[in-house]
């Protein structure tokens, strides 16, 4: 009996020590040139702990303009069609232009916060959902996932935008694949964590990995601001939903 237990413990330890690799796709913003440090973030947002730590939650089943302000980063506002589908916020896009539209919360600012949302795809998979934290007049941090299984962690610089330059700097240098993302027509819960100077990301309760290590970037550019969410399209007609959005206390 004891020998069997020892064998099981040895196998479990070996499996936990193993790490997978991720494939890369060369699409994204500018690379961030400053030195970035990776570290493990212990606190993971999960359904079991969220209920007692929620700062703010929106089921997105009422008038969106009450709490959220819309902003067009690229594309045209008329390309976006908003509607309610059950208790979900439905966002459809029209071709032919690429589109990046975000919604920023008008009522709440946070320093340390985890913003997360449940999303669902009903159309083409060449899309992206975004979450935003510490948004202010100078910029914000942004985490994106796509229904094709890719993710990217970025910083938006309003000064560069005003200068007509690419306002996004990508910590991951390009979009990367993650097996934690459920591809195709499926639901995903994804999270952006902004705690102190550490910016990290999670999908379906699992921390995203970058270069075989947990993705946790050190950046103190923005210390506080509001939260947000958004969608991106690349010239196709998309059909996507946000089922809820919430801000969680770390």
mmCIF file of C-alpha atoms in Angstrom:
data_model
loop_
_atom_site.group_PDB
_atom_site.id
_atom_site.type_symbol
_atom_site.label_atom_id
_atom_site.label_comp_id
_atom_site.label_asym_id
_atom_site.label_seq_id
_atom_site.Cartn_x
_atom_site.Cartn_y
_atom_site.Cartn_z
ATOM 1 C CA UNK A 1 0.000 0.000 0.000
ATOM 2 C CA UNK A 2 2.756 2.486 0.965
ATOM 3 C CA UNK A 3 4.697 1.677 -2.194
ATOM 4 C CA UNK A 4 1.633 2.513 -4.323
ATOM 5 C CA UNK A 5 1.217 5.867 -2.577
ATOM 6 C CA UNK A 6 4.889 6.723 -3.130
ATOM 7 C CA UNK A 7 4.596 5.911 -6.842
ATOM 8 C CA UNK A 8 1.498 8.121 -7.226
ATOM 9 C CA UNK A 9 3.220 11.022 -5.438
ATOM 10 C CA UNK A 10 6.301 10.670 -7.650
ATOM 11 C CA UNK A 11 4.222 10.744 -10.871
ATOM 12 C CA UNK A 12 2.195 13.761 -9.681
ATOM 13 C CA UNK A 13 5.372 15.662 -8.807
ATOM 14 C CA UNK A 14 6.861 14.911 -12.241
ATOM 15 C CA UNK A 15 3.727 16.104 -14.044
ATOM 16 C CA UNK A 16 3.581 19.376 -12.090
ATOM 17 C CA UNK A 17 7.207 20.083 -12.934
ATOM 18 C CA UNK A 18 6.580 19.752 -16.673
ATOM 19 C CA UNK A 19 5.795 22.781 -18.844
ATOM 20 C CA UNK A 20 4.397 23.046 -22.332
ATOM 21 C CA UNK A 21 5.596 25.292 -25.093
ATOM 22 C CA UNK A 22 3.636 27.812 -27.111
ATOM 23 C CA UNK A 23 3.766 28.552 -30.801
ATOM 24 C CA UNK A 24 4.143 32.126 -32.048
ATOM 25 C CA UNK A 25 2.435 34.252 -34.718
ATOM 26 C CA UNK A 26 4.211 37.411 -35.894
ATOM 27 C CA UNK A 27 1.426 39.970 -35.455
ATOM 28 C CA UNK A 28 1.298 42.789 -32.894
ATOM 29 C CA UNK A 29 2.395 46.250 -31.826
ATOM 30 C CA UNK A 30 5.825 47.655 -31.150
ATOM 31 C CA UNK A 31 8.028 45.768 -28.735
ATOM 32 C CA UNK A 32 8.684 47.335 -25.338
ATOM 33 C CA UNK A 33 12.373 48.154 -25.094
ATOM 34 C CA UNK A 34 12.800 48.565 -21.358
ATOM 35 C CA UNK A 35 13.876 45.599 -19.248
ATOM 36 C CA UNK A 36 10.934 43.520 -18.054
ATOM 37 C CA UNK A 37 10.903 41.079 -15.187
ATOM 38 C CA UNK A 38 8.814 37.900 -15.026
ATOM 39 C CA UNK A 39 7.502 36.507 -11.780
ATOM 40 C CA UNK A 40 4.783 34.160 -10.535
ATOM 41 C CA UNK A 41 1.574 35.786 -9.309
ATOM 42 C CA UNK A 42 0.068 33.701 -6.533
ATOM 43 C CA UNK A 43 -3.439 35.177 -6.425
ATOM 44 C CA UNK A 44 -5.554 33.798 -9.263
ATOM 45 C CA UNK A 45 -9.093 35.072 -9.861
ATOM 46 C CA UNK A 46 -11.483 32.132 -9.762
ATOM 47 C CA UNK A 47 -15.217 31.735 -9.281
ATOM 48 C CA UNK A 48 -14.634 30.360 -5.792
ATOM 49 C CA UNK A 49 -13.062 33.558 -4.443
ATOM 50 C CA UNK A 50 -14.599 36.283 -6.579
ATOM 51 C CA UNK A 51 -17.961 36.546 -4.797
ATOM 52 C CA UNK A 52 -16.504 38.145 -1.650
ATOM 53 C CA UNK A 53 -14.002 40.392 -3.445
ATOM 54 C CA UNK A 54 -15.963 42.125 -6.180
ATOM 55 C CA UNK A 55 -15.496 45.923 -6.402
ATOM 56 C CA UNK A 56 -17.899 46.240 -9.294
ATOM 57 C CA UNK A 57 -19.871 43.911 -11.587
ATOM 58 C CA UNK A 58 -21.974 44.621 -14.659
ATOM 59 C CA UNK A 59 -24.163 41.923 -16.221
ATOM 60 C CA UNK A 60 -24.399 44.166 -19.315
ATOM 61 C CA UNK A 61 -28.158 43.663 -19.523
ATOM 62 C CA UNK A 62 -29.123 47.351 -19.205
ATOM 63 C CA UNK A 63 -28.338 50.605 -21.024
ATOM 64 C CA UNK A 64 -24.597 50.500 -21.741
ATOM 65 C CA UNK A 65 -24.293 54.311 -21.725
ATOM 66 C CA UNK A 66 -25.167 54.434 -18.021
ATOM 67 C CA UNK A 67 -21.765 53.206 -16.864
ATOM 68 C CA UNK A 68 -19.614 53.015 -19.991
ATOM 69 C CA UNK A 69 -18.209 55.517 -22.465
ATOM 70 C CA UNK A 70 -17.434 54.341 -25.986
ATOM 71 C CA UNK A 71 -14.164 55.248 -27.711
ATOM 72 C CA UNK A 72 -13.054 54.442 -31.261
ATOM 73 C CA UNK A 73 -9.311 53.694 -31.420
ATOM 74 C CA UNK A 74 -9.418 52.698 -35.092
ATOM 75 C CA UNK A 75 -12.078 52.096 -37.697
ATOM 76 C CA UNK A 76 -15.474 53.789 -37.836
ATOM 77 C CA UNK A 77 -18.149 53.980 -35.146
ATOM 78 C CA UNK A 78 -20.840 53.026 -37.694
ATOM 79 C CA UNK A 79 -19.089 49.687 -38.216
ATOM 80 C CA UNK A 80 -20.188 48.550 -34.752
ATOM 81 C CA UNK A 81 -23.713 47.277 -34.118
ATOM 82 C CA UNK A 82 -24.686 46.922 -30.437
ATOM 83 C CA UNK A 83 -27.664 44.871 -29.231
ATOM 84 C CA UNK A 84 -28.867 42.644 -26.405
ATOM 85 C CA UNK A 85 -28.956 38.868 -26.923
ATOM 86 C CA UNK A 86 -30.631 37.440 -23.854
ATOM 87 C CA UNK A 87 -28.537 38.697 -20.952
ATOM 88 C CA UNK A 88 -25.493 39.245 -23.161
ATOM 89 C CA UNK A 89 -24.062 42.344 -24.815
ATOM 90 C CA UNK A 90 -23.853 41.515 -28.518
ATOM 91 C CA UNK A 91 -21.220 43.311 -30.612
ATOM 92 C CA UNK A 92 -21.290 42.866 -34.370
ATOM 93 C CA UNK A 93 -18.874 44.529 -36.788
ATOM 94 C CA UNK A 94 -19.203 45.440 -40.438
ATOM 95 C CA UNK A 95 -16.406 45.334 -43.055
ATOM 96 C CA UNK A 96 -14.217 46.470 -44.693
ATOM 97 C CA UNK A 97 -12.004 48.408 -42.240
ATOM 98 C CA UNK A 98 -10.077 47.054 -39.276
ATOM 99 C CA UNK A 99 -11.772 48.119 -36.067
ATOM 100 C CA UNK A 100 -10.730 48.671 -32.448
ATOM 101 C CA UNK A 101 -13.458 50.013 -30.161
ATOM 102 C CA UNK A 102 -13.295 50.136 -26.370
ATOM 103 C CA UNK A 103 -15.691 50.960 -23.546
ATOM 104 C CA UNK A 104 -14.326 52.689 -20.435
ATOM 105 C CA UNK A 105 -16.140 52.745 -17.110
ATOM 106 C CA UNK A 106 -17.238 56.282 -16.221
ATOM 107 C CA UNK A 107 -17.793 55.833 -12.479
ATOM 108 C CA UNK A 108 -14.885 53.929 -10.923
ATOM 109 C CA UNK A 109 -11.102 54.308 -10.644
ATOM 110 C CA UNK A 110 -8.791 51.721 -9.109
ATOM 111 C CA UNK A 111 -5.133 51.325 -8.197
ATOM 112 C CA UNK A 112 -4.756 47.573 -7.609
ATOM 113 C CA UNK A 113 -7.458 45.626 -9.422
ATOM 114 C CA UNK A 114 -8.210 42.487 -11.420
ATOM 115 C CA UNK A 115 -10.644 43.105 -14.263
ATOM 116 C CA UNK A 116 -12.239 40.071 -15.860
ATOM 117 C CA UNK A 117 -15.026 39.123 -18.236
ATOM 118 C CA UNK A 118 -16.805 36.198 -19.830
ATOM 119 C CA UNK A 119 -16.921 36.326 -23.628
ATOM 120 C CA UNK A 120 -18.442 34.168 -26.341
ATOM 121 C CA UNK A 121 -17.982 33.957 -30.097
ATOM 122 C CA UNK A 122 -20.762 33.462 -32.671
ATOM 123 C CA UNK A 123 -18.895 34.249 -35.896
ATOM 124 C CA UNK A 124 -15.450 34.201 -37.556
ATOM 125 C CA UNK A 125 -12.527 33.449 -35.245
ATOM 126 C CA UNK A 126 -10.170 36.141 -36.573
ATOM 127 C CA UNK A 127 -11.175 38.565 -33.828
ATOM 128 C CA UNK A 128 -10.012 39.824 -30.451
ATOM 129 C CA UNK A 129 -11.579 40.713 -27.110
ATOM 130 C CA UNK A 130 -9.793 43.202 -24.870
ATOM 131 C CA UNK A 131 -9.701 44.070 -21.171
ATOM 132 C CA UNK A 132 -8.264 47.324 -19.819
ATOM 133 C CA UNK A 133 -7.021 48.507 -16.433
ATOM 134 C CA UNK A 134 -5.672 51.830 -15.050
ATOM 135 C CA UNK A 135 -7.045 53.807 -17.984
ATOM 136 C CA UNK A 136 -6.521 57.559 -17.658
ATOM 137 C CA UNK A 137 -5.741 60.526 -19.903
ATOM 138 C CA UNK A 138 -2.206 59.221 -20.446
ATOM 139 C CA UNK A 139 -3.019 55.633 -21.457
ATOM 140 C CA UNK A 140 -3.684 52.180 -20.026
ATOM 141 C CA UNK A 141 -2.740 48.478 -19.890
ATOM 142 C CA UNK A 142 -4.586 46.064 -22.194
ATOM 143 C CA UNK A 143 -4.912 42.275 -22.499
ATOM 144 C CA UNK A 144 -6.367 40.654 -25.612
ATOM 145 C CA UNK A 145 -7.471 37.155 -26.506
ATOM 146 C CA UNK A 146 -8.892 35.865 -29.772
ATOM 147 C CA UNK A 147 -11.239 33.029 -30.692
ATOM 148 C CA UNK A 148 -8.399 31.571 -32.755
ATOM 149 C CA UNK A 149 -6.426 30.922 -29.545
ATOM 150 C CA UNK A 150 -4.036 33.867 -29.430
ATOM 151 C CA UNK A 151 -3.271 36.482 -26.773
ATOM 152 C CA UNK A 152 -1.291 39.693 -26.411
ATOM 153 C CA UNK A 153 -0.426 41.991 -23.493
ATOM 154 C CA UNK A 154 0.060 45.673 -24.354
ATOM 155 C CA UNK A 155 0.404 49.230 -23.107
ATOM 156 C CA UNK A 156 -1.422 52.136 -24.773
ATOM 157 C CA UNK A 157 0.294 55.544 -24.875
ATOM 158 C CA UNK A 158 -2.052 58.485 -25.512
ATOM 159 C CA UNK A 159 0.869 60.833 -26.265
ATOM 160 C CA UNK A 160 1.943 58.611 -29.169
ATOM 161 C CA UNK A 161 -1.646 58.458 -30.379
ATOM 162 C CA UNK A 162 -1.847 62.258 -30.389
ATOM 163 C CA UNK A 163 1.406 62.374 -32.373
ATOM 164 C CA UNK A 164 -0.103 60.107 -35.034
ATOM 165 C CA UNK A 165 2.174 57.200 -34.087
ATOM 166 C CA UNK A 166 1.370 53.603 -33.144
ATOM 167 C CA UNK A 167 0.128 54.011 -29.574
ATOM 168 C CA UNK A 168 0.494 50.346 -28.636
ATOM 169 C CA UNK A 169 3.636 48.727 -27.247
ATOM 170 C CA UNK A 170 3.478 44.945 -26.961
ATOM 171 C CA UNK A 171 5.154 43.228 -24.007
ATOM 172 C CA UNK A 172 5.034 39.936 -25.892
ATOM 173 C CA UNK A 173 6.272 41.534 -29.166
ATOM 174 C CA UNK A 174 3.508 39.744 -31.116
ATOM 175 C CA UNK A 175 0.402 37.634 -30.698
ATOM 176 C CA UNK A 176 1.121 34.273 -29.097
ATOM 177 C CA UNK A 177 -0.828 31.030 -28.870
ATOM 178 C CA UNK A 178 -2.141 29.623 -25.589
ATOM 179 C CA UNK A 179 -3.828 26.276 -25.034
ATOM 180 C CA UNK A 180 -5.762 27.837 -22.131
ATOM 181 C CA UNK A 181 -7.928 29.746 -24.633
ATOM 182 C CA UNK A 182 -10.951 27.833 -25.921
ATOM 183 C CA UNK A 183 -10.914 28.407 -29.657
ATOM 184 C CA UNK A 184 -13.866 28.574 -32.023
ATOM 185 C CA UNK A 185 -17.458 29.045 -30.874
ATOM 186 C CA UNK A 186 -16.937 28.743 -27.134
ATOM 187 C CA UNK A 187 -16.936 30.760 -23.916
ATOM 188 C CA UNK A 188 -13.810 32.095 -22.240
ATOM 189 C CA UNK A 189 -13.241 33.920 -18.958
ATOM 190 C CA UNK A 190 -10.139 36.087 -19.142
ATOM 191 C CA UNK A 191 -8.533 38.409 -16.602
ATOM 192 C CA UNK A 192 -6.072 41.299 -16.471
ATOM 193 C CA UNK A 193 -4.324 41.793 -13.130
ATOM 194 C CA UNK A 194 -2.767 45.163 -12.198
ATOM 195 C CA UNK A 195 -1.170 44.921 -8.742
ATOM 196 C CA UNK A 196 1.544 47.396 -7.833
ATOM 197 C CA UNK A 197 3.917 47.532 -10.795
ATOM 198 C CA UNK A 198 3.129 43.942 -11.853
ATOM 199 C CA UNK A 199 0.870 43.418 -14.885
ATOM 200 C CA UNK A 200 -0.217 39.832 -15.522
ATOM 201 C CA UNK A 201 -2.897 37.880 -17.361
ATOM 202 C CA UNK A 202 -5.084 34.801 -16.896
ATOM 203 C CA UNK A 203 -7.435 32.760 -19.076
ATOM 204 C CA UNK A 204 -10.023 30.383 -17.647
ATOM 205 C CA UNK A 205 -8.355 30.503 -14.233
ATOM 206 C CA UNK A 206 -4.856 29.718 -15.525
ATOM 207 C CA UNK A 207 -1.964 32.156 -15.669
ATOM 208 C CA UNK A 208 -0.702 32.804 -19.181
ATOM 209 C CA UNK A 209 2.867 31.688 -19.931
ATOM 210 C CA UNK A 210 5.406 33.630 -22.004
ATOM 211 C CA UNK A 211 8.697 32.011 -23.046
ATOM 212 C CA UNK A 212 7.999 29.052 -20.718
ATOM 213 C CA UNK A 213 7.506 31.301 -17.670
ATOM 214 C CA UNK A 214 4.397 32.903 -16.112
ATOM 215 C CA UNK A 215 3.600 36.145 -17.906
ATOM 216 C CA UNK A 216 4.073 38.936 -15.332
ATOM 217 C CA UNK A 217 5.535 42.222 -16.559
ATOM 218 C CA UNK A 218 6.992 44.976 -14.388
ATOM 219 C CA UNK A 219 5.760 48.422 -15.493
ATOM 220 C CA UNK A 220 4.969 51.459 -13.324
ATOM 221 C CA UNK A 221 3.863 53.831 -16.109
ATOM 222 C CA UNK A 222 0.254 53.973 -14.882
ATOM 223 C CA UNK A 223 -0.618 53.716 -11.181
ATOM 224 C CA UNK A 224 -4.417 54.098 -11.277
ATOM 225 C CA UNK A 225 -7.387 54.601 -13.542
ATOM 226 C CA UNK A 226 -10.630 53.076 -14.700
ATOM 227 C CA UNK A 227 -11.371 49.670 -16.222
ATOM 228 C CA UNK A 228 -12.623 48.844 -19.683
ATOM 229 C CA UNK A 229 -13.337 46.245 -22.338
ATOM 230 C CA UNK A 230 -13.464 46.180 -26.107
ATOM 231 C CA UNK A 231 -13.316 44.293 -29.385
ATOM 232 C CA UNK A 232 -11.056 44.228 -32.426
ATOM 233 C CA UNK A 233 -11.790 43.084 -35.955
ATOM 234 C CA UNK A 234 -9.665 42.738 -39.047
ATOM 235 C CA UNK A 235 -11.989 43.617 -41.911
ATOM 236 C CA UNK A 236 -14.531 40.824 -41.429
ATOM 237 C CA UNK A 237 -18.123 40.774 -40.180
ATOM 238 C CA UNK A 238 -17.846 39.593 -36.570
ATOM 239 C CA UNK A 239 -20.452 38.446 -34.047
ATOM 240 C CA UNK A 240 -19.239 38.435 -30.431
ATOM 241 C CA UNK A 241 -20.672 38.853 -26.934
ATOM 242 C CA UNK A 242 -19.540 40.021 -23.518
ATOM 243 C CA UNK A 243 -21.652 38.158 -20.961
ATOM 244 C CA UNK A 244 -20.432 40.128 -17.911
ATOM 245 C CA UNK A 245 -17.549 42.320 -16.761
ATOM 246 C CA UNK A 246 -16.273 42.823 -13.224
ATOM 247 C CA UNK A 247 -13.520 44.459 -11.185
ATOM 248 C CA UNK A 248 -12.140 42.243 -8.431
ATOM 249 C CA UNK A 249 -10.124 43.140 -5.349
ATOM 250 C CA UNK A 250 -6.714 41.372 -5.459
#
